[in-house]
Short mmCIF file of C-alpha atoms in Angstrom, two decimals:
data_model
loop_
_atom_site.label_atom_id
_atom_site.label_comp_id
_atom_site.label_asym_id
_atom_site.label_seq_id
_atom_site.Cartn_x
_atom_site.Cartn_y
_atom_site.Cartn_z
CA MET A 59 181.83 43.70 15.81
CA VAL A 60 180.82 41.17 18.49
CA VAL A 61 183.18 42.79 21.03
CA THR A 62 181.63 46.19 20.26
CA VAL A 63 178.13 44.84 20.86
CA VAL A 64 179.23 43.31 24.18
CA MET A 65 180.85 46.59 25.23
CA ARG A 66 177.61 48.42 24.39
CA ILE A 67 175.71 46.07 26.72
CA ILE A 68 178.33 46.53 29.48
CA LEU A 69 178.04 50.31 29.09
CA SER A 70 174.25 50.11 29.40
CA PHE A 71 174.48 48.22 32.69
CA SER A 72 177.10 50.52 34.17
CA LEU A 73 174.89 53.53 33.32
CA TYR A 74 171.84 51.71 34.72
CA ARG A 75 173.73 51.31 38.01
CA ARG A 76 174.63 55.04 37.81
CA GLU A 77 178.31 54.28 38.02
CA LYS A 78 180.40 57.44 37.97
CA ARG A 79 183.22 55.47 36.38
CA SER A 80 181.08 54.56 33.42
CA TRP A 81 183.49 56.69 31.44
CA MET A 82 185.80 53.65 31.31
CA SER A 83 183.25 51.52 29.45
CA LEU A 84 182.28 54.55 27.38
CA THR A 85 185.91 55.13 26.37
CA ILE A 86 186.45 51.52 25.28
CA PHE A 87 183.16 51.44 23.38
CA SER A 88 183.88 54.78 21.67
CA ALA A 89 187.30 53.57 20.53
CA LEU A 90 185.87 50.36 19.08
CA PHE A 91 182.96 52.25 17.48
CA ALA A 92 185.36 54.75 15.88
CA LEU A 93 187.56 51.93 14.56
CA LEU A 94 184.61 50.12 12.99
CA SER A 95 183.32 53.40 11.55
CA PHE A 96 186.72 54.02 9.96
CA VAL A 97 186.74 50.64 8.20
CA GLY A 98 183.08 51.10 7.20
CA GLN A 99 181.65 48.14 9.11
CA VAL A 100 179.29 50.30 11.19
CA MET A 101 177.63 51.84 8.13
CA ILE A 102 177.33 48.45 6.43
CA THR A 103 175.78 46.79 9.50
CA THR A 104 173.35 49.63 10.26
CA GLY A 105 172.43 49.69 6.57
CA ASP A 106 171.62 45.98 6.71
CA PHE A 107 169.43 46.52 9.78
CA ALA A 108 167.71 49.46 8.08
CA ASP A 109 166.98 47.20 5.08
CA LEU A 110 165.44 44.48 7.26
CA PRO A 111 161.99 46.11 7.81
CA PHE A 112 161.52 46.54 4.05
CA VAL A 113 162.55 42.95 3.29
CA VAL A 114 160.51 41.35 6.06
CA MET A 115 157.38 43.45 5.39
CA CYS A 116 157.70 43.02 1.59
CA ILE A 117 157.54 46.75 0.83
CA ASN A 118 159.61 48.85 -1.54
CA ASN A 119 162.77 50.36 -0.09
CA ASP A 120 162.26 54.07 0.48
CA HIS A 121 165.55 56.01 0.59
CA LEU A 122 164.32 58.67 3.04
CA THR A 123 162.86 56.13 5.48
CA HIS A 124 165.98 53.99 5.14
CA THR A 125 168.18 56.99 6.02
CA ILE A 126 166.00 57.92 9.02
CA ILE A 127 166.17 54.36 10.41
CA LYS A 128 169.93 54.33 9.90
CA CYS A 129 170.39 57.66 11.71
CA LEU A 130 168.18 56.53 14.61
CA LEU A 131 170.24 53.36 14.99
CA LEU A 132 173.49 55.32 15.03
CA ALA A 133 172.08 57.81 17.54
CA TRP A 134 170.84 55.03 19.81
CA LEU A 135 174.13 53.13 19.63
CA PHE A 136 176.56 55.99 20.26
CA LEU A 137 174.90 59.31 21.08
CA GLY A 138 172.37 57.79 23.51
CA PRO A 139 174.84 56.50 26.14
CA LEU A 140 177.02 59.60 25.74
CA ALA A 141 174.03 61.88 26.39
CA VAL A 142 172.92 59.83 29.42
CA TYR A 143 176.40 60.01 30.96
CA ILE A 144 176.76 63.78 30.37
CA VAL A 145 173.28 64.49 31.81
CA GLY A 146 174.12 62.33 34.83
CA LEU A 147 177.31 64.28 35.45
CA CYS A 148 175.57 67.64 35.12
CA ARG A 149 172.71 66.67 37.44
CA LYS A 150 175.09 64.86 39.81
CA THR A 151 172.95 61.72 39.79
CA LEU A 152 175.94 59.45 39.21
CA THR A 153 177.25 57.83 42.38
CA VAL A 154 180.83 57.23 43.43
CA SER A 155 181.53 53.62 42.53
CA THR A 156 184.14 50.91 42.71
CA LEU A 157 183.90 50.06 39.03
CA THR A 158 187.27 48.72 37.90
CA TRP A 159 188.83 48.28 34.50
CA LYS A 160 188.16 44.57 34.88
CA ASP A 161 184.45 45.32 35.37
CA ALA A 162 184.50 47.69 32.41
CA LEU A 163 185.94 44.93 30.23
CA GLY A 164 183.11 42.52 31.04
CA ALA A 165 183.35 41.29 34.62
CA ILE A 166 180.22 43.28 35.50
CA MET A 167 178.18 40.80 33.45
CA TRP A 168 179.22 38.00 35.81
CA LYS A 169 179.27 39.98 39.06
CA ASP A 170 175.88 41.65 38.62
CA LYS A 171 173.05 39.09 38.81
CA GLY A 172 170.63 41.38 37.00
CA ALA A 173 173.05 41.84 34.12
CA MET A 174 173.66 38.11 33.92
CA LYS A 175 169.95 37.26 33.78
CA TYR A 176 169.36 40.02 31.25
CA CYS A 177 172.02 38.59 28.94
CA GLN A 178 170.59 35.09 29.29
CA LEU A 179 167.05 36.25 28.48
CA MET A 180 168.30 38.42 25.62
CA LEU A 181 170.19 35.46 24.16
CA ILE A 182 167.00 33.36 24.33
CA ALA A 183 165.00 36.12 22.61
CA VAL A 184 167.65 36.44 19.88
CA CYS A 185 167.54 32.66 19.32
CA ALA A 186 163.74 32.84 19.03
CA LEU A 187 164.07 35.74 16.57
CA TYR A 188 166.49 33.85 14.33
CA ALA A 189 164.32 30.73 14.49
CA GLY A 190 161.34 32.83 13.39
CA LEU A 191 163.28 34.46 10.55
CA ALA A 192 164.50 31.07 9.31
CA MET A 193 160.98 29.58 9.64
CA ASP A 194 162.29 26.03 9.52
CA MET A 195 159.59 23.80 10.98
CA ARG A 196 161.85 21.77 13.28
CA VAL A 197 163.77 24.79 14.55
CA CYS A 198 160.58 26.80 15.12
CA ARG A 199 158.94 23.93 16.98
CA PHE A 200 161.96 23.49 19.25
CA ALA A 201 162.22 27.24 19.92
CA CYS A 202 158.48 27.64 20.55
CA ILE A 203 158.21 24.71 22.97
CA VAL A 204 161.56 24.99 24.81
CA LEU A 205 162.48 28.69 25.04
CA PRO A 206 159.42 30.03 26.96
CA PRO A 207 159.74 27.44 29.80
CA LEU A 208 163.48 28.14 29.94
CA SER A 209 162.80 31.88 30.19
CA LEU A 210 160.24 31.26 32.95
CA TYR A 211 162.82 29.24 34.88
CA LEU A 212 165.44 32.01 34.61
CA ILE A 213 162.99 34.76 35.57
CA ASN A 214 161.72 32.78 38.55
CA ARG A 215 165.26 31.98 39.66
CA HIS A 216 166.19 35.66 39.60
CA ILE A 217 163.03 36.74 41.45
CA THR A 218 163.38 34.08 44.16
CA SER A 219 167.04 35.01 44.70
CA CYS A 220 166.03 38.65 45.15
CA ILE A 221 163.19 38.03 47.62
CA GLY A 222 164.78 35.03 49.32
CA THR A 223 162.17 32.32 48.59
CA SER A 224 162.30 29.00 46.77
CA ASP A 225 159.74 26.54 45.35
CA LYS A 226 161.87 24.12 43.33
CA ASN A 227 159.47 21.20 43.70
CA LEU A 228 156.46 23.20 42.53
CA MET A 229 158.49 24.79 39.72
CA VAL A 230 158.90 21.48 37.88
CA GLY A 231 155.13 21.12 37.48
CA LYS A 232 154.82 24.73 36.31
CA LEU A 233 157.50 24.19 33.67
CA TRP A 234 155.73 21.12 32.32
CA MET A 235 152.47 23.05 32.21
CA THR A 236 154.22 25.80 30.24
CA VAL A 237 155.56 23.19 27.81
CA ALA A 238 152.01 21.88 27.32
CA ALA A 239 150.76 25.43 26.67
CA MET A 240 153.45 25.95 24.02
CA VAL A 241 152.58 22.65 22.32
CA VAL A 242 148.96 23.82 22.06
CA PHE A 243 150.13 27.21 20.74
CA PHE A 244 152.40 25.69 18.08
CA TYR A 245 149.91 23.18 16.69
CA ALA A 246 147.09 25.74 16.67
CA GLN A 247 148.60 26.98 13.40
CA ARG A 248 147.01 24.13 11.45
CA TYR A 249 143.48 24.84 12.65
CA ALA A 250 141.07 27.58 11.62
CA GLY A 251 138.14 29.48 13.05
CA MET A 252 136.94 28.73 16.57
CA TRP A 253 139.23 25.72 16.92
CA ARG A 254 142.29 27.95 16.72
CA VAL A 255 140.68 30.63 18.87
CA TRP A 256 140.01 28.13 21.65
CA MET A 257 143.48 26.60 21.37
CA LEU A 258 145.10 30.04 21.68
CA VAL A 259 142.82 30.92 24.60
CA VAL A 260 143.73 27.67 26.36
CA SER A 261 147.43 28.29 25.74
CA ILE A 262 147.45 31.83 27.13
CA ALA A 263 145.21 30.78 30.05
CA MET A 264 147.68 28.05 31.03
CA VAL A 265 150.59 30.50 30.89
CA ALA A 266 148.60 33.09 32.88
CA TYR A 267 147.82 30.49 35.55
CA VAL A 268 151.49 29.49 35.82
CA CYS A 269 152.66 33.12 36.03
CA TRP A 270 150.03 33.95 38.66
CA ARG A 271 151.02 30.96 40.78
CA THR A 272 154.70 31.82 40.35
CA PHE A 273 154.69 35.61 40.78
CA GLY A 274 151.16 36.88 41.49
CA LYS A 275 150.76 35.02 44.79
CA GLN A 276 153.98 36.64 46.00
CA GLY A 277 152.50 40.09 45.44
CA LEU A 278 154.34 40.62 42.14
CA VAL A 279 151.21 41.32 40.09
CA GLN A 280 152.93 43.52 37.50
CA ILE A 281 155.64 40.93 36.89
CA SER A 282 152.94 38.26 36.58
CA ILE A 283 151.10 40.26 33.87
CA LEU A 284 154.29 41.13 31.98
CA ALA A 285 155.52 37.53 32.17
CA THR A 286 152.18 36.28 30.81
CA ILE A 287 152.38 38.62 27.81
CA TYR A 288 156.07 37.88 27.19
CA LEU A 289 155.97 34.10 27.67
CA GLY A 290 152.47 33.42 26.35
CA ILE A 291 152.31 35.73 23.34
CA PHE A 292 155.51 37.57 22.41
CA LEU A 293 158.19 34.87 22.69
CA PRO A 294 156.27 32.00 21.00
CA THR A 295 155.11 34.36 18.24
CA LEU A 296 158.73 35.40 17.74
CA ALA A 297 159.72 31.73 17.58
CA ILE A 298 157.22 30.68 14.87
CA GLY A 299 158.04 33.78 12.81
CA TYR A 300 154.58 35.21 12.12
CA ASN A 301 151.42 36.51 13.76
CA GLN A 302 148.99 33.62 13.94
CA TYR A 303 146.42 35.82 15.70
CA ALA A 304 145.79 37.35 12.26
CA CYS A 305 143.97 35.40 9.53
CA ILE A 306 142.13 33.25 12.08
CA GLU A 307 139.60 31.98 9.52
CA TYR A 308 142.22 29.98 7.58
CA GLY A 309 144.61 27.33 8.86
CA ARG A 310 148.17 26.70 7.78
CA ARG A 311 148.58 23.87 5.25
CA GLY A 312 151.50 21.82 6.50
CA LEU A 313 154.44 23.55 8.15
CA TYR A 314 156.51 24.13 5.02
CA THR A 315 157.65 27.69 4.29
CA LEU A 316 157.94 28.84 0.67
CA GLU A 317 159.88 32.08 1.24
CA PRO A 318 161.54 31.89 4.71
CA LEU A 319 162.86 35.47 4.87
CA ARG A 320 159.51 36.94 3.82
CA GLY A 321 157.58 34.32 5.76
CA VAL A 322 155.36 33.18 2.86
CA PHE A 323 153.52 29.88 3.27
CA TYR A 324 150.35 28.03 2.27
CA ILE A 325 146.97 28.51 3.94
CA LYS A 326 143.88 26.42 3.34
CA ASP A 327 140.12 26.79 3.49
CA THR A 328 138.90 23.76 5.43
CA ASN A 329 135.43 24.04 3.87
CA THR A 330 136.56 23.90 0.23
CA ASP A 331 140.11 22.46 0.45
CA LYS A 332 141.28 25.42 -1.63
CA VAL A 333 144.71 26.93 -0.96
CA GLY A 334 146.12 30.45 -0.78
CA LEU A 335 149.15 32.33 0.49
CA ARG A 336 149.93 34.51 3.48
CA ASP A 337 153.03 36.08 5.00
CA ARG A 338 154.07 37.08 8.52
CA TYR A 339 151.38 39.75 8.81
CA GLY A 340 148.32 38.70 6.81
CA ILE A 341 146.80 37.24 3.65
CA LEU A 342 148.52 37.66 0.28
CA ILE A 343 146.28 35.38 -1.81
CA GLU A 344 142.83 34.25 -0.69
CA PRO A 345 142.44 30.43 -0.59
CA ILE A 346 140.41 30.07 -3.80
CA TYR A 347 142.85 27.98 -5.85
CA ASP A 348 143.14 24.22 -6.41
CA ASN A 349 146.91 24.35 -6.19
CA ILE A 350 149.79 26.82 -6.09
CA ILE A 351 153.11 25.92 -7.73
CA HIS A 352 156.22 27.83 -6.68
CA ASN A 353 159.66 27.98 -8.30
CA SER A 354 158.83 25.62 -11.16
CA ARG A 355 161.61 24.96 -13.64
CA ASN A 356 160.11 27.09 -16.39
CA ARG A 357 159.36 30.13 -14.19
CA PRO A 358 161.68 32.83 -12.78
CA LEU A 359 162.41 32.83 -9.06
CA GLY A 360 159.53 34.23 -7.03
CA ILE A 361 156.91 33.65 -9.75
CA TYR A 362 154.08 31.38 -8.58
CA GLU A 363 151.42 29.61 -10.64
CA LEU A 364 147.97 30.00 -9.08
CA ARG A 365 146.07 27.06 -10.55
CA ASN A 366 142.31 26.69 -10.62
CA ASN A 367 139.86 24.92 -12.95
CA GLY A 368 142.43 24.18 -15.63
CA CYS A 369 143.88 27.69 -15.92
CA TYR A 370 146.64 29.48 -14.07
CA THR A 371 147.56 33.04 -13.18
CA LEU A 372 151.16 34.08 -12.55
CA TYR A 373 151.82 35.87 -9.25
CA ASN A 374 155.00 37.76 -8.31
CA VAL A 375 155.51 37.18 -4.59
CA TYR A 376 158.35 39.72 -4.37
CA GLN A 377 156.19 42.55 -5.72
CA ASN A 378 152.90 41.12 -4.39
CA LYS A 379 151.04 41.55 -7.66
CA MET A 380 149.23 39.43 -10.23
CA MET A 381 150.83 39.04 -13.64
CA THR A 382 149.60 37.32 -16.79
CA SER A 383 147.12 34.45 -17.08
CA ASN A 384 146.93 31.74 -19.73
CA VAL A 385 143.25 32.62 -20.28
CA SER A 386 141.54 35.99 -20.44
CA ASP A 387 138.10 35.15 -18.98
CA LEU A 388 138.31 33.34 -15.63
CA ASN A 389 134.53 33.39 -15.12
CA LEU A 390 134.00 31.64 -18.46
CA GLN A 391 136.64 29.08 -17.47
CA ASP A 392 134.81 28.30 -14.22
CA SER A 393 131.45 28.01 -15.98
CA ILE A 394 132.82 25.63 -18.62
CA CYS A 395 134.37 23.42 -15.92
CA GLN A 396 130.99 23.14 -14.21
CA ILE A 397 129.34 22.18 -17.52
CA LEU A 398 132.05 19.58 -18.23
CA ASP A 399 131.56 17.81 -14.90
CA LYS A 400 127.88 17.24 -15.64
CA TYR A 401 128.60 16.43 -19.28
CA CYS A 402 131.13 13.71 -18.37
CA ASP A 403 128.77 12.14 -15.84
CA ARG A 404 125.89 12.11 -18.32
CA ASN A 405 127.97 10.58 -21.12
CA ALA A 406 129.71 8.01 -18.90
CA TYR A 407 133.30 9.16 -19.39
CA GLY A 408 135.58 6.43 -18.09
CA HIS A 409 139.01 6.15 -16.51
CA ARG A 410 141.65 8.29 -18.33
CA ASP A 411 139.15 9.62 -20.90
CA ARG A 412 140.14 13.15 -21.91
CA LEU A 413 138.53 16.40 -22.99
CA GLU A 414 140.08 19.60 -24.32
CA ILE A 415 138.04 22.77 -24.86
CA ARG A 416 139.51 25.96 -26.31
CA VAL A 417 137.39 29.10 -26.75
CA THR A 418 138.94 32.02 -28.64
CA ASN A 419 137.85 35.49 -29.63
CA LYS A 420 138.25 35.92 -33.38
CA PHE A 421 139.47 39.49 -32.91
CA LYS A 422 141.88 38.70 -30.04
CA ALA A 423 143.11 35.20 -30.69
CA GLU A 424 146.53 35.50 -28.98
CA ILE A 425 145.22 34.51 -25.54
CA PRO A 426 142.18 32.19 -25.45
CA LEU A 427 139.11 33.18 -23.49
CA SER A 428 139.11 29.71 -21.97
CA HIS A 429 141.26 26.60 -22.31
CA VAL A 430 140.34 23.48 -20.34
CA LYS A 431 142.37 20.25 -20.47
CA MET A 432 140.71 17.60 -18.35
CA THR A 433 141.10 13.90 -17.52
CA ARG A 434 138.43 11.86 -15.79
CA ASN A 435 139.18 9.40 -13.00
CA GLY A 436 135.91 7.99 -11.76
CA ILE A 437 133.79 10.93 -10.68
CA THR A 438 136.82 13.19 -10.24
CA SER A 439 138.21 15.59 -12.83
CA TYR A 440 141.93 16.33 -13.07
CA TYR A 441 143.21 19.33 -15.00
CA ASP A 442 146.40 19.65 -16.99
CA TYR A 443 148.28 22.97 -16.77
CA SER A 444 151.24 22.35 -19.06
CA ASP A 445 151.76 24.17 -22.35
CA HIS A 446 152.34 20.93 -24.28
CA PRO A 447 149.77 19.39 -26.67
CA TYR A 448 147.26 17.50 -24.57
CA ILE A 449 145.50 14.99 -26.82
CA SER A 450 147.01 15.23 -30.30
CA GLU A 451 148.11 17.82 -32.82
CA ASP A 452 146.08 18.00 -36.02
CA SER A 453 147.77 18.52 -39.35
CA VAL A 454 144.63 20.09 -40.87
CA THR A 455 142.57 23.11 -39.84
CA LEU A 456 138.88 22.45 -39.29
CA HIS A 457 136.17 24.82 -40.45
CA SER A 458 133.05 25.43 -38.42
CA GLY A 459 130.83 22.37 -38.21
CA GLU A 460 133.52 19.93 -39.37
CA PHE A 461 134.64 16.80 -37.52
CA ALA A 462 137.95 14.94 -37.62
CA THR A 463 138.79 11.53 -36.20
CA ASP A 464 142.05 9.99 -35.06
CA SER A 465 143.38 7.46 -32.58
CA ILE A 466 146.21 7.52 -30.04
CA VAL A 467 147.81 4.93 -27.78
CA ARG A 468 148.44 5.84 -24.14
CA TYR A 469 149.84 3.39 -21.59
CA GLY A 470 148.99 0.45 -23.86
CA ASP A 471 145.35 1.48 -24.37
CA THR A 472 143.88 2.82 -27.60
CA PHE A 473 141.84 6.03 -27.38
CA HIS A 474 139.50 7.22 -30.14
CA VAL A 475 139.91 10.94 -30.82
CA LEU A 476 137.10 13.14 -32.12
CA HIS A 477 137.81 16.77 -33.00
CA TYR A 478 135.09 19.37 -33.65
CA SER A 479 135.15 23.09 -34.46
CA TYR A 480 132.20 25.43 -33.99
CA ASP A 481 131.90 29.18 -34.71
CA VAL A 482 129.65 31.45 -32.68
CA LYS A 483 128.13 34.09 -34.95
CA ARG A 484 126.12 37.25 -34.53
CA ASP A 485 124.49 38.73 -37.63
CA SER A 486 126.63 36.47 -39.85
CA THR A 487 129.80 37.81 -38.18
CA VAL A 488 132.01 35.22 -36.51
CA LEU A 489 132.80 36.36 -32.97
CA TYR A 490 134.11 33.26 -31.23
CA ASN A 491 135.42 29.83 -32.07
CA ILE A 492 134.85 26.79 -29.85
CA ASP A 493 137.37 24.02 -30.47
CA LEU A 494 136.45 20.70 -28.84
CA LYS A 495 138.52 17.55 -28.72
CA THR A 496 137.82 14.31 -26.88
CA ALA A 497 139.76 11.06 -26.50
CA ARG A 498 137.83 8.04 -25.23
CA GLN A 499 138.33 4.29 -25.10
CA SER A 500 134.79 3.94 -26.42
CA THR A 501 133.96 5.60 -29.74
CA PRO A 502 132.75 9.20 -29.14
CA GLN A 503 129.60 10.37 -30.92
CA HIS A 504 129.32 13.52 -33.04
CA GLU A 505 126.12 14.52 -31.29
CA GLU A 506 127.90 14.65 -27.93
CA LEU A 507 130.39 17.33 -28.98
CA ASP A 508 127.76 19.28 -30.93
CA GLU A 509 125.55 19.37 -27.83
CA LEU A 510 128.50 20.46 -25.68
CA ALA A 511 129.44 23.22 -28.14
CA LYS A 512 125.91 24.63 -28.02
CA ARG A 513 125.92 24.56 -24.21
CA ILE A 514 129.14 26.59 -24.21
CA GLU A 515 127.67 28.93 -26.83
CA THR A 516 124.99 29.98 -24.34
CA LEU A 517 127.75 31.24 -22.02
CA LEU A 518 129.06 33.57 -24.73
CA LYS A 519 125.79 35.40 -25.38
#
């Protein structure tokens, strides 16, 4: 397969030079292509490439589109060079050449300076592509910072050899300036808003200045513009694996990638410290969650827990859709959390004191409307998201208005448990049940939970 790819590149350069003896490279390539087609490797490889857009863009595989991409690849690989050679023969645009069998087998890539530089730059671009697909932080950082200056050096070396000039001393400073521009580009990922905009502007401006000094002052304005776009935007974007010009308002949280092939990673809202998800192209989940847990032991692969205010919603990253939630009313959950923060401050809840609130609909009791499990630590509230009992399990069922007391020992400290049940009625019909449970080192008062239940009742009317 590798030899076939190399022969396809050799054939392209011989046709570019309008070699009349390009039939030699074409013959070798056709034989290798036919052999691989016979063993089925061509169809497998083109099928894998046709699958890649669907996998990377996280869209469903469409059979018709897949077949069209596969046919276009096959036409470009084999029919394209054949058509170019036949048209050249018919129009007599091919020149008499000295192309030998040795050249047709690969020597042209070492004898032709343009072909050599093309292969070097193509290899660099392929390395950047693979670094971006892997989305490993260290590999991406190396590729982003090193490969653009290396490409600039190779392009400049080829241009100076063609026009017969040299500026080796000045080139060292330009390379270091390009490295600095790439450092700014890479670390701009972690910033949001105008900070990232200015960092990207500074990065591209530095690359544009270097390219103008290197090529523009020699009258090569078009090469200067193309080099700026390639070295300042395309190649570093390829190296980091996603488009950081999209989703400017949110920065990347850390440099860890959750789904490397799909390019899924955390983003954060710097104003609220909430987190979300995005992929290579844009936002998947807005940053409105306290935390996002991926690939936990009790969840299937690709199922994420979007956690916020004591409840979670399951999200399928492969299908990009929300699934079930452990509560049915997220707005009620948020409102209860706001009430609990003020309630705990007013009643002087101490370190490791706990509260558990469960609100259920009497007609749909399978999934609670709201279920908050909270621990206080100073003025901060921490929520528990596990499905295990949080404070204690009662052996008796409470009726509305009844209290139950208990005690538990946690980490050597004794906590006094108070359990209270309260029904919300309308015209003597029970609609909702509010189940409240608190565990405190000081003895909790009945009036506290009764007051809290009535505050929550106002949210249900």
